[in-house]
Tab-separated table of C-alpha atoms and ligand atoms in Angstrom:
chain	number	residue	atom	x	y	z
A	1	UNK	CA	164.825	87.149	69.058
A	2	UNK	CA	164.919	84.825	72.114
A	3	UNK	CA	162.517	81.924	72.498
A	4	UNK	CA	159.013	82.018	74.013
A	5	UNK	CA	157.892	79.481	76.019
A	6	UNK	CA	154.070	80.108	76.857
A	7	UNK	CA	150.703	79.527	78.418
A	8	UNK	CA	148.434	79.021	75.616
A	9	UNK	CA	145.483	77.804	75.182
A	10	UNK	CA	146.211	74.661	72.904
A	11	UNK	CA	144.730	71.340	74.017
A	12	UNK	CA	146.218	68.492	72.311
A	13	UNK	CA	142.545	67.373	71.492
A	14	UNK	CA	142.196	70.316	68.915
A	15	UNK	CA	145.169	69.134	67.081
A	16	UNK	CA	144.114	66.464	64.668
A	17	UNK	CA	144.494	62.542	65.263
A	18	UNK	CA	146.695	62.030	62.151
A	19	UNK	CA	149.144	64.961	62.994
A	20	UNK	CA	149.687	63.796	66.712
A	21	UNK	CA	150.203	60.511	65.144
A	22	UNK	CA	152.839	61.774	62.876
A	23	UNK	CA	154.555	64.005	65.648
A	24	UNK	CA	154.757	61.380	68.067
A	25	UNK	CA	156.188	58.600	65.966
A	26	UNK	CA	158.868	61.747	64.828
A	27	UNK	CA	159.243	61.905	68.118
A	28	UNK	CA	159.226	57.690	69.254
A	29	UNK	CA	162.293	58.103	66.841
A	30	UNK	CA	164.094	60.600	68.250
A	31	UNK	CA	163.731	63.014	65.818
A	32	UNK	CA	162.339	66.843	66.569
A	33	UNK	CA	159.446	67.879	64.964
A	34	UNK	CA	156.857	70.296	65.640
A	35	UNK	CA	153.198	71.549	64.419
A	36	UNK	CA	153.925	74.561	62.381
A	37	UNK	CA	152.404	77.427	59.921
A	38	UNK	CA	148.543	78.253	60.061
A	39	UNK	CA	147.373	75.649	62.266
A	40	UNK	CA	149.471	77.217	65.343
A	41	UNK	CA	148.393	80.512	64.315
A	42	UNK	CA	144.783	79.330	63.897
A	43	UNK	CA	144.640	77.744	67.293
A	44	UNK	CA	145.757	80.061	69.243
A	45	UNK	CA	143.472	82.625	67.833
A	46	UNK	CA	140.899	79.649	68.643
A	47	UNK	CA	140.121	79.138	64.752
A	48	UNK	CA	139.473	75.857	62.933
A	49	UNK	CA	142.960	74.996	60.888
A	50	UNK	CA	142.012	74.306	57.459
A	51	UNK	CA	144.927	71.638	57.935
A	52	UNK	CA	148.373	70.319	59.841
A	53	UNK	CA	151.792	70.917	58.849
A	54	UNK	CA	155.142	69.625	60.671
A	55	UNK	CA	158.128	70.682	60.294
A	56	UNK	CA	160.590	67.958	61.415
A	57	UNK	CA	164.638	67.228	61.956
A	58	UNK	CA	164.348	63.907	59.773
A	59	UNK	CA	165.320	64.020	56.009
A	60	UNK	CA	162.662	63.351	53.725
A	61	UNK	CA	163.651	59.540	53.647
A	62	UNK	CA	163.424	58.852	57.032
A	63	UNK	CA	160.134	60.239	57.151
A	64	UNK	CA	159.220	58.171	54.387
A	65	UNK	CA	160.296	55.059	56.418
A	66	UNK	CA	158.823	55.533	59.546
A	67	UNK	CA	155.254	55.932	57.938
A	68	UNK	CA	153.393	53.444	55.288
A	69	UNK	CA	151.490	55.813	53.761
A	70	UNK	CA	153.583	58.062	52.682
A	71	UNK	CA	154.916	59.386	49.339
A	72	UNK	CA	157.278	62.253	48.455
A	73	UNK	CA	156.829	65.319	47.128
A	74	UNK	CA	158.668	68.615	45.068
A	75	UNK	CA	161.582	69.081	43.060
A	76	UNK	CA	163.657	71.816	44.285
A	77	UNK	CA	162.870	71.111	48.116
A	78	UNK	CA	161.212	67.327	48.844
A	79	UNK	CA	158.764	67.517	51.623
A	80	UNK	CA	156.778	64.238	52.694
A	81	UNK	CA	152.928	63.961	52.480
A	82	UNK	CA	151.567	61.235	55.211
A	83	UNK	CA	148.143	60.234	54.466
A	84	UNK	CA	145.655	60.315	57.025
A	85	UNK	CA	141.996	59.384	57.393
A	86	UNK	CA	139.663	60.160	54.103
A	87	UNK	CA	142.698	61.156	52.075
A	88	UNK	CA	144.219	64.205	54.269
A	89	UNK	CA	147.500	64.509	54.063
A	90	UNK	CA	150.059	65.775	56.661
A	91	UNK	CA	152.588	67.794	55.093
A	92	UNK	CA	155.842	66.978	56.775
A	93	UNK	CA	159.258	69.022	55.704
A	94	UNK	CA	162.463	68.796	56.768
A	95	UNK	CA	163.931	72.578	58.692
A	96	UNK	CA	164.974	74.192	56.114
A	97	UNK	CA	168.891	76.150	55.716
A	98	UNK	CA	168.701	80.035	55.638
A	99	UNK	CA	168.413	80.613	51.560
A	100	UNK	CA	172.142	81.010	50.560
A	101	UNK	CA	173.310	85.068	50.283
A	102	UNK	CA	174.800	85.753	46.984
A	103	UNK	CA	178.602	84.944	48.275
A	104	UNK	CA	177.772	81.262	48.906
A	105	UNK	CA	178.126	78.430	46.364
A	106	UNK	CA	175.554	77.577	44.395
A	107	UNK	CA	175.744	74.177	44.466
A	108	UNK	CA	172.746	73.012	46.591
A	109	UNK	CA	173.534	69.892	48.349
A	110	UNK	CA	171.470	67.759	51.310
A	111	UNK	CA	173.886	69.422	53.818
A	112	UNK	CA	173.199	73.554	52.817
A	113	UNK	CA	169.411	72.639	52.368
A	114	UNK	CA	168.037	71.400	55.802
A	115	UNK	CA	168.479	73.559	58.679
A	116	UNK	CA	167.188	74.241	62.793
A	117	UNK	CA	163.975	75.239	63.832
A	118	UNK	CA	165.316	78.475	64.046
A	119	UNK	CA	166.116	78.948	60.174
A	120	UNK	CA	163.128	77.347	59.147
A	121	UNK	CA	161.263	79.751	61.153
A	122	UNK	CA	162.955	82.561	59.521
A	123	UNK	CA	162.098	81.422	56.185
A	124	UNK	CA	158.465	81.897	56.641
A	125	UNK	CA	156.849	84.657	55.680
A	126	UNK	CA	154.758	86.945	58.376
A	127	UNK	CA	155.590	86.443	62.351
A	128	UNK	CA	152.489	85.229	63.139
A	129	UNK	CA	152.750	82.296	60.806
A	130	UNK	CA	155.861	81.165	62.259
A	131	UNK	CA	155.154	79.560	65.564
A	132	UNK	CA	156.012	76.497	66.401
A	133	UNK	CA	154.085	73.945	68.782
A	134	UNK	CA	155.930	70.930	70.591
A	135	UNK	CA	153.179	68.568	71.311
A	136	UNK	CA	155.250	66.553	73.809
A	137	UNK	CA	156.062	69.869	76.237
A	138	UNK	CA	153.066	71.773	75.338
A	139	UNK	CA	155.241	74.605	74.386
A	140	UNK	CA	154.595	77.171	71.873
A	141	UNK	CA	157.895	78.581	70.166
A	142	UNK	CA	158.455	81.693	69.169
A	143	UNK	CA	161.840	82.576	67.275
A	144	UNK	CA	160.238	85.560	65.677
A	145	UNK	CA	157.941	87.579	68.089
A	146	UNK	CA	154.978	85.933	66.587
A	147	UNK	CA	153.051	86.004	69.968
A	148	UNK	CA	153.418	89.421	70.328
A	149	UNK	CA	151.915	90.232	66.846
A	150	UNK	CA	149.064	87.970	67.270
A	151	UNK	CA	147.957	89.621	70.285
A	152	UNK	CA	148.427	92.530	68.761
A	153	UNK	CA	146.920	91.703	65.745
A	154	UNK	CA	149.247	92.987	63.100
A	155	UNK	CA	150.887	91.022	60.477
A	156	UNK	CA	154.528	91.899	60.329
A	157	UNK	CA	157.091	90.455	57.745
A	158	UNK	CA	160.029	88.161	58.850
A	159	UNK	CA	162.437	90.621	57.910
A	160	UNK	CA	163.099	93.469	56.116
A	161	UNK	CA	159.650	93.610	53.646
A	162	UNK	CA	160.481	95.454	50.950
A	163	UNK	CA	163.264	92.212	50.478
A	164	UNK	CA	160.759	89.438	51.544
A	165	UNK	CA	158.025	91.177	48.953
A	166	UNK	CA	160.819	90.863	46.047
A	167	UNK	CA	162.160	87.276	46.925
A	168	UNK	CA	158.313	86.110	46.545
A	169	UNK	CA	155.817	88.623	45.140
A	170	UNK	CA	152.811	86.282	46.023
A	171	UNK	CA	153.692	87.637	49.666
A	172	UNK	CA	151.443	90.930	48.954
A	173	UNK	CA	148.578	89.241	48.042
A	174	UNK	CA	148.965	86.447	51.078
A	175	UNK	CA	149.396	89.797	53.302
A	176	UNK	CA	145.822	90.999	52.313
A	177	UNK	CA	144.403	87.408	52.623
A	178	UNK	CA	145.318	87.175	55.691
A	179	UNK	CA	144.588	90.857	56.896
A	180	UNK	CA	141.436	90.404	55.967
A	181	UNK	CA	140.642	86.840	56.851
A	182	UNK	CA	141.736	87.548	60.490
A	183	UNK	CA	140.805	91.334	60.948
A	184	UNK	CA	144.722	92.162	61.374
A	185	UNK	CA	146.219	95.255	60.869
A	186	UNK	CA	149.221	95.510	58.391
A	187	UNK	CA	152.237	96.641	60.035
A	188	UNK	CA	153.692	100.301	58.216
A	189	UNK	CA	156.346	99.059	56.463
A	190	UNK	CA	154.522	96.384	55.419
A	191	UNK	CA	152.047	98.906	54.126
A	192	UNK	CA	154.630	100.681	52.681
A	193	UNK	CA	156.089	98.183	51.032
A	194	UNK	CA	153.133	96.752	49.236
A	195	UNK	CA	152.806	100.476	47.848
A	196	UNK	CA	156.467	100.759	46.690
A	197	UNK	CA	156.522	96.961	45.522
A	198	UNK	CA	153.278	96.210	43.801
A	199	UNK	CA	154.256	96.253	40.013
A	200	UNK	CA	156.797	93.073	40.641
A	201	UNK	CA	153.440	90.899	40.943
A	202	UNK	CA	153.706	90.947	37.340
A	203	UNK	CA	156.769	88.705	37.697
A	204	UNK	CA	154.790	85.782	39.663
A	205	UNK	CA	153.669	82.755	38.299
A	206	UNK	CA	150.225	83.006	37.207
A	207	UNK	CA	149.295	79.657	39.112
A	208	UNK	CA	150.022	81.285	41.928
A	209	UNK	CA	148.300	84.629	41.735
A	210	UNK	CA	144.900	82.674	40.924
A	211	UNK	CA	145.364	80.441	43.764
A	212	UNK	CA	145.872	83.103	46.022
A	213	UNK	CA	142.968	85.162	44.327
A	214	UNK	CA	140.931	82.111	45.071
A	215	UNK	CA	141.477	81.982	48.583
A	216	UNK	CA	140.650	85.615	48.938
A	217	UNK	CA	137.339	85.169	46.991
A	218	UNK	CA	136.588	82.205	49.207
A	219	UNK	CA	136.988	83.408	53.452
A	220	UNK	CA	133.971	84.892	53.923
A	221	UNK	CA	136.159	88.203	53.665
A	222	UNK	CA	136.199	88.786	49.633
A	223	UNK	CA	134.757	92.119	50.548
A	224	UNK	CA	137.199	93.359	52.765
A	225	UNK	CA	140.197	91.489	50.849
A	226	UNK	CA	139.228	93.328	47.744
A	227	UNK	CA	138.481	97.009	49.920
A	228	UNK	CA	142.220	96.090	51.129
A	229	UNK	CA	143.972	95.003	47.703
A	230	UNK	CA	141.708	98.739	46.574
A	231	UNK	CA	143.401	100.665	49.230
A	232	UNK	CA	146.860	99.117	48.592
A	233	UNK	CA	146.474	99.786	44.668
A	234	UNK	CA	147.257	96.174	44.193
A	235	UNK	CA	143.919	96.275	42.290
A	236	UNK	CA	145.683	98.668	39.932
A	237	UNK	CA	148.077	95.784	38.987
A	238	UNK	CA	146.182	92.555	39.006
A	239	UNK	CA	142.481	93.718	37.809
A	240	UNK	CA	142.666	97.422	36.790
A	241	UNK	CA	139.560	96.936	34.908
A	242	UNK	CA	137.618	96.827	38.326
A	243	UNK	CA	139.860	99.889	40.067
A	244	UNK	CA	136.644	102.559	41.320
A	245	UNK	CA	134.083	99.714	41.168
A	246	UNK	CA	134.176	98.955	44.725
A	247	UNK	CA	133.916	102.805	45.647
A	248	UNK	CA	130.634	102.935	43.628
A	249	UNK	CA	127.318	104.162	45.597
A	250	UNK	CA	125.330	100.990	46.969
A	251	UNK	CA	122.383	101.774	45.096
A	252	UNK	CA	124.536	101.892	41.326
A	253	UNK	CA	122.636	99.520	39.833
A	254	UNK	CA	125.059	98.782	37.099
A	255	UNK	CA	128.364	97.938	39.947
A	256	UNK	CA	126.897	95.931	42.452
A	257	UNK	CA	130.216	94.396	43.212
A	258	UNK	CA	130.736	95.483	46.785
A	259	UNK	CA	127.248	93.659	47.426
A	260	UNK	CA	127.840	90.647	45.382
A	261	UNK	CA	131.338	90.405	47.244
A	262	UNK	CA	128.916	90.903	50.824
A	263	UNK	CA	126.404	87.765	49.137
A	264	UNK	CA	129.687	85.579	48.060
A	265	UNK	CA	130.653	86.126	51.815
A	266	UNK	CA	127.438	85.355	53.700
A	267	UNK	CA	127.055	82.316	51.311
A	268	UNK	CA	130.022	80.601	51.683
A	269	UNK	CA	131.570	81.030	54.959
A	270	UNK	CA	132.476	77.459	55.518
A	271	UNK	CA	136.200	76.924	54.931
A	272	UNK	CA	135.233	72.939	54.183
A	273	UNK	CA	132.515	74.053	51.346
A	274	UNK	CA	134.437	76.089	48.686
A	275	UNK	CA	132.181	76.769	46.161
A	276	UNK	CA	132.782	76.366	42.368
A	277	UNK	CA	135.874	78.713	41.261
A	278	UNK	CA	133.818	79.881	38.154
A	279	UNK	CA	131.023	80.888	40.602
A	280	UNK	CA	133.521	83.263	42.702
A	281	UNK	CA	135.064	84.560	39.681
A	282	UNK	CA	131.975	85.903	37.771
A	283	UNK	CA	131.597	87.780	40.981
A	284	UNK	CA	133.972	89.763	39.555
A	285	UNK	CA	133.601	89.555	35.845
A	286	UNK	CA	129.633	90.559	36.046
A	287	UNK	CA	129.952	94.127	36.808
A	288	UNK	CA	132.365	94.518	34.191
A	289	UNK	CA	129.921	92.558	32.397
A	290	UNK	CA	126.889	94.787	32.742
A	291	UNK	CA	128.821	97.842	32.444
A	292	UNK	CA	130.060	96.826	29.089
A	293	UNK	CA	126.144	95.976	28.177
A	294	UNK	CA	125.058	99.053	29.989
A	295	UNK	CA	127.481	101.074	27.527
A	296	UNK	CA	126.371	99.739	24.296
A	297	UNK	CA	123.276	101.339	22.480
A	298	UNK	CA	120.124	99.293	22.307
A	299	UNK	CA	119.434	95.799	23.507
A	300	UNK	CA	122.698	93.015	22.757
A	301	UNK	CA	121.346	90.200	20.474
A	302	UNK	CA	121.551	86.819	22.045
A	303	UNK	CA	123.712	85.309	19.817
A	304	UNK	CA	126.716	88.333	20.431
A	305	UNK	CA	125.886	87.888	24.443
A	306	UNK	CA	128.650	85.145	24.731
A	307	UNK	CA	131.272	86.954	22.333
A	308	UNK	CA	131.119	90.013	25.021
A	309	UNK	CA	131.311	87.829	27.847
A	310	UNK	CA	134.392	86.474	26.570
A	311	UNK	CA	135.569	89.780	25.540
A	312	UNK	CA	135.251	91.117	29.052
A	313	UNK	CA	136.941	87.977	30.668
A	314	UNK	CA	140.154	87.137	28.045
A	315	UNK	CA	142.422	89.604	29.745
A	316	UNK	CA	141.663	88.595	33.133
A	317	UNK	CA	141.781	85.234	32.690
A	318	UNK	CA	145.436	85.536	30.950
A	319	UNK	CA	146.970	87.645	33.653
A	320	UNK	CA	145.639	85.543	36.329
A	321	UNK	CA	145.626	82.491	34.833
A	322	UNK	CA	142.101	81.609	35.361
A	323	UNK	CA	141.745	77.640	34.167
A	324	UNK	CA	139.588	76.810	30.767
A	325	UNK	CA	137.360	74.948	32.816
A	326	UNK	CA	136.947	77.855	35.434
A	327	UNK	CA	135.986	80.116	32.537
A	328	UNK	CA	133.653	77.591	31.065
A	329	UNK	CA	131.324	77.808	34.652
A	330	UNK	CA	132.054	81.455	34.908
A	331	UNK	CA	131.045	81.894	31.228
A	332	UNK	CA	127.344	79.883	31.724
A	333	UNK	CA	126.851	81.739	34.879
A	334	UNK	CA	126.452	84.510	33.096
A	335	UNK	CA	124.966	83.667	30.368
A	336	UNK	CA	122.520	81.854	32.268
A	337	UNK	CA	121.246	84.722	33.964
A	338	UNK	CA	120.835	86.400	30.709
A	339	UNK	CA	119.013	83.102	29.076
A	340	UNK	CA	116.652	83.569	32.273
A	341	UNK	CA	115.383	86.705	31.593
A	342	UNK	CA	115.052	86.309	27.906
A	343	UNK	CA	113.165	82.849	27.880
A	344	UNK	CA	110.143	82.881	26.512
A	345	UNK	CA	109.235	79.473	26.537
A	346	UNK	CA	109.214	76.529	29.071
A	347	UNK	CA	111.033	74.608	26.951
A	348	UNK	CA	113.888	76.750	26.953
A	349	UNK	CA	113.544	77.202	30.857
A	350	UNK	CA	113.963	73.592	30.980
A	351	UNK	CA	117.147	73.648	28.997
A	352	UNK	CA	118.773	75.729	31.184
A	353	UNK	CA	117.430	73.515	34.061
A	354	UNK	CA	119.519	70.696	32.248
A	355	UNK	CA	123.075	72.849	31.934
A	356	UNK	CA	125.762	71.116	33.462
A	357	UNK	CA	126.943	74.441	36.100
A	358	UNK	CA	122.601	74.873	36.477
A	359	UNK	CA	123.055	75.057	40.864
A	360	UNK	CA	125.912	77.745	40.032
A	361	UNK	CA	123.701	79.700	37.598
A	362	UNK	CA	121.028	79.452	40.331
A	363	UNK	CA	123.093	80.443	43.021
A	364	UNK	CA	124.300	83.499	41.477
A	365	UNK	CA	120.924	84.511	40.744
A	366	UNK	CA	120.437	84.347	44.383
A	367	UNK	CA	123.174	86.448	45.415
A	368	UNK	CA	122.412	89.115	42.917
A	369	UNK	CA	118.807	88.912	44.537
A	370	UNK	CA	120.545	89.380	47.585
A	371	UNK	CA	122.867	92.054	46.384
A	372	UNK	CA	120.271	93.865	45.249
A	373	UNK	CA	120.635	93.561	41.921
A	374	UNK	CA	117.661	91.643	40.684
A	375	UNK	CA	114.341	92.959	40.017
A	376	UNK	CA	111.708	92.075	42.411
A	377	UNK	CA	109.499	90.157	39.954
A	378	UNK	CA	112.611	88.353	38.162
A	379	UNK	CA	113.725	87.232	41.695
A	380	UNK	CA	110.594	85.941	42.562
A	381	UNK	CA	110.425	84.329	38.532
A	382	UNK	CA	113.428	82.541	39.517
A	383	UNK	CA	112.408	81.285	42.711
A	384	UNK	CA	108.912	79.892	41.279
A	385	UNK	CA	111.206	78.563	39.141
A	386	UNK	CA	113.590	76.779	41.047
A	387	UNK	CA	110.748	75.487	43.246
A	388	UNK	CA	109.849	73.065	40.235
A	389	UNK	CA	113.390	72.598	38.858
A	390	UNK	CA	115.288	72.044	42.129
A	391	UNK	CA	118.839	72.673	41.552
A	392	UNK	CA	121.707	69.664	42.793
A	393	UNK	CA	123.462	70.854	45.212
A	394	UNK	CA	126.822	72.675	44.533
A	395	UNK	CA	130.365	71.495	44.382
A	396	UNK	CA	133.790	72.532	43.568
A	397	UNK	CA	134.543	70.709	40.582
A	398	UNK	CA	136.828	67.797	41.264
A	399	UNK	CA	138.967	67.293	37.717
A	400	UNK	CA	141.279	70.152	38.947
A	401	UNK	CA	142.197	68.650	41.918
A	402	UNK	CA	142.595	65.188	40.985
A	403	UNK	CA	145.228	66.702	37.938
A	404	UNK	CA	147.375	68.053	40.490
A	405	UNK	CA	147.430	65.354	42.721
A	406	UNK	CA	149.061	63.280	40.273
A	407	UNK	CA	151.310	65.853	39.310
A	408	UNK	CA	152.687	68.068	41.795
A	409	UNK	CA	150.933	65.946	44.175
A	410	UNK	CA	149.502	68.996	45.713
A	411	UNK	CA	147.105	68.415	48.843
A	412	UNK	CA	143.642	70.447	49.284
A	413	UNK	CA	144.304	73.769	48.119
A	414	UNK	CA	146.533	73.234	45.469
A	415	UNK	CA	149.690	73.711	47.918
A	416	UNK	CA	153.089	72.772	46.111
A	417	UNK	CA	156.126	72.393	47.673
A	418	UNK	CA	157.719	72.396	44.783
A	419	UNK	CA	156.226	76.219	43.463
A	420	UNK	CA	155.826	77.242	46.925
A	421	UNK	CA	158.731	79.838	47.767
A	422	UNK	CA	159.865	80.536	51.223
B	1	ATP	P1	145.885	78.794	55.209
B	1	ATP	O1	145.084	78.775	56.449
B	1	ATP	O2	145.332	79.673	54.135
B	1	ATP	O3	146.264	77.429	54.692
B	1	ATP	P2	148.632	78.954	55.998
B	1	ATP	O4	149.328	79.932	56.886
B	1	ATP	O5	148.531	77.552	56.484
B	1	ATP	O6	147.217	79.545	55.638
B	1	ATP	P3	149.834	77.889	53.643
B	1	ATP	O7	149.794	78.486	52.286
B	1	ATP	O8	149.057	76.641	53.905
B	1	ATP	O9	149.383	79.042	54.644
B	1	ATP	O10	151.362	77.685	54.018
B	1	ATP	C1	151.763	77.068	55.238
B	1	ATP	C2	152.932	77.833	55.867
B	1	ATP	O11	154.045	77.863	54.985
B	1	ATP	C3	152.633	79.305	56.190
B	1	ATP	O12	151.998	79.445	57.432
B	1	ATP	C4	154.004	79.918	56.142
B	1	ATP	O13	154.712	79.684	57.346
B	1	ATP	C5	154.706	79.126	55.040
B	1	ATP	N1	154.582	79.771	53.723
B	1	ATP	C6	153.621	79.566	52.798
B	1	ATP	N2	153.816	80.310	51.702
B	1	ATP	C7	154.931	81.023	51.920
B	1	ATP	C8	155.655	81.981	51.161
B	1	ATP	N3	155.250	82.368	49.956
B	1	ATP	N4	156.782	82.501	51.729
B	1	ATP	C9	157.198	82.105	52.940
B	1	ATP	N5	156.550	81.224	53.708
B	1	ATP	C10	155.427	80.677	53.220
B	2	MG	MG1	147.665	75.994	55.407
């Protein structure tokens, strides 16, 4: 595939300060190095990056010695993390080899590890995620045809797909993340390939399934990510309990989850604001919820209302490896909107004003309301209600992040380079 040189519309001011300060020291050094990934794919389809990777020629210790804040990361492949301003961090890897075919030796050494621009390229995963951008010509590289999928708008695998979907399952789900966070088509042997390929998802690591089901909940596209991973019977594989649910009539009042998907989507568009995981996941665990309620004769005693709730989530939560702590918020969500209904006291109302996930038991409440699913006088109940007891406002809990920091040292978004398959 020859290289593209274009007109694009990049301006180096809507590359962030700390990554033109990396590149240009890279280059002050004499080293290559280039913007890379989602950012060059997000500017040119004039989209906010969520953040700035480079891909460089220097080795992981030279990068480390031309910047102070710096650390290393991963086992298998080291990459460098520069900090930036407020904590960001600038991931910067070395090109990396073509993977070696099964002839090769295995013996992985510095020298069969790094590679050109053009191999690193070809280690990525869809064309449109594997432009390059050299900041000091103002050049946009394209070893891959990139450009011409992303006017297009299709996402296309590097490579054969069926392959590319068995080296790294994960692929499927990043293909309907992206599909539906950019409004792309999928390419037909792409398509085709998720169809034929599906069932080896239950090979991936389950870290990596929930991250990626994370990122679909939270786009502002959940309900078109979960109409795609429906279409592409991938919801077959990773949450068969919910397969039909999104084909429900609007109206249904037991399976609102189409709307709920619509509220999660209008609420939390922001790519900056990521609301509480357990929030986004009992999105998905309250239909099942209420169906399993709906099914059982006469009215569920209180005290059995968290037993079913955890009966409904256990075999999610083990196949997609949904955190303790996740399930803890997901778990009072629910309940809370049970305890609502069922208080007959102030007292207790003010108990539930005091629980520690209180603005994410609130803001479900809200999007039911605005799903539909809350009668009239409840809604308004709640919002008399949260007129006296003003919720705080909500955040994604921090303890997860902070964890992997230390560890992997994984940057916002619980990236790895060491998990992270190319
Ligand atoms: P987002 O905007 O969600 O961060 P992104 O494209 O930046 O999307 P990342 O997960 O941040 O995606 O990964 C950065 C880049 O690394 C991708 O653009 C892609 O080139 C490459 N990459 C990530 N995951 C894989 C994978 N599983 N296989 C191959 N390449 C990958
Ligand atoms: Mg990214």
């Amino acid at each position: 595939m020859p290289i593209r040189l274009t007109e694009h519309g990049i301006r180096p001011s809507d590359i962030d300060r700390d990554a033109r300060r990396v590149l240009s020291r890279l280059y002050d050094f004499g080293f290559q190095a280039y913007l890379v990934g989602g950012s060059v794919r997000d500017l040119l389809l004039d989209r906010t990056p969520k953040d700035f990777d480079v891909a460089t020629s220097a080795r992981p210790n030279e990068v480390r010695r031309l910047f102070r804040r710096c650390r290393l990361i991963g086992r298998r492949f080291r990459l460098a993390h520069v900090l930036g301003e407020g904590g960001k961090i600038i991931e910067t890897a070395t090109f990396r080899a073509k993977p070696p075919s099964d002839g090769d030796v295995l013996l992985i050494t510095d020298d069969n590890k790094f590679g050109t621009p053009d191999s690193d390229a070809h280690r990525r995963d869809f064309t449109i995620n594997a432009l390059f951008f050299d900041l000091a010509r103002s050049e946009v590289i394209d070893y891959v045809g990139g450009l011409e999928d992303l006017e297009r708008r299709v996402l296309r695998t590097i490579g054969e797909p069926v392959v590319r979907f068995r080296e790294d399952p994960v692929r499927m789900l990043r293909a309907v993340k992206f599909a539906a966070r950019l409004d792309f088509g999928l390419e037909g042997a792409l398509r085709r390939a998720i169809l034929s390929e599906r069932g080896e998802l239950k090979k991936a690591a389950v870290p990596r399934l929930y991250e990626e089901m994370r990122r679909l909940l939270w786009n502002g596209s959940a309900r078109r990510g979960f109409e795609l991973l429906d279409e592409l019977r991938l919801l077959e594989v990773l949450l068969p309990e919910l397969s039909g649910f999104l084909g429900r009539p609007a109206d249904d009042p037991w399976h609102p989850l189409g709307p709920l998907l619509d509220a999660l989507d209008s609420r939390f568009e922001d790519p900056d604001q990521p609301p509480p995981d357990g929030l986004m996941f009992a999105v998905l665990m309250w239909p099942l919820f209420q169906a399993l309620v709906g099914a059982l004769e006469g009215p569920v005693p209180a005290a059995d209302e968290r037993a079913l709730a955890e009966a409904v989530l256990e075999p999610v939560a083990r196949r997609l490896g949904v955190p303790r702590r996740t399930q803890e918020t997901l778990l009072r969500v629910i309940e809370g909107q049970r305890r609502f209904r069922r208080a007959k006291h102030d007292r207790q109302l003010r108990g539930l004003a005091r629980d520690p996930d209180y603005a994410s038991i609130v803001a479900f409440a809200e999007m039911r309301t605005e799903a539909g699913d809350l009668d009239p006088e409840v809604a308004d109940a709640w919002s008399d209600f949260t007129d006296e007891h003003e919720p705080p406002p909500l955040e994604r809990k921090r303890g997860r992040r902070r964890r992997r920091r230390s560890g992997k040292g994984s940057g916002r978004g619980g990236r790895s380079g060491g998990r992270r398959r190319r």
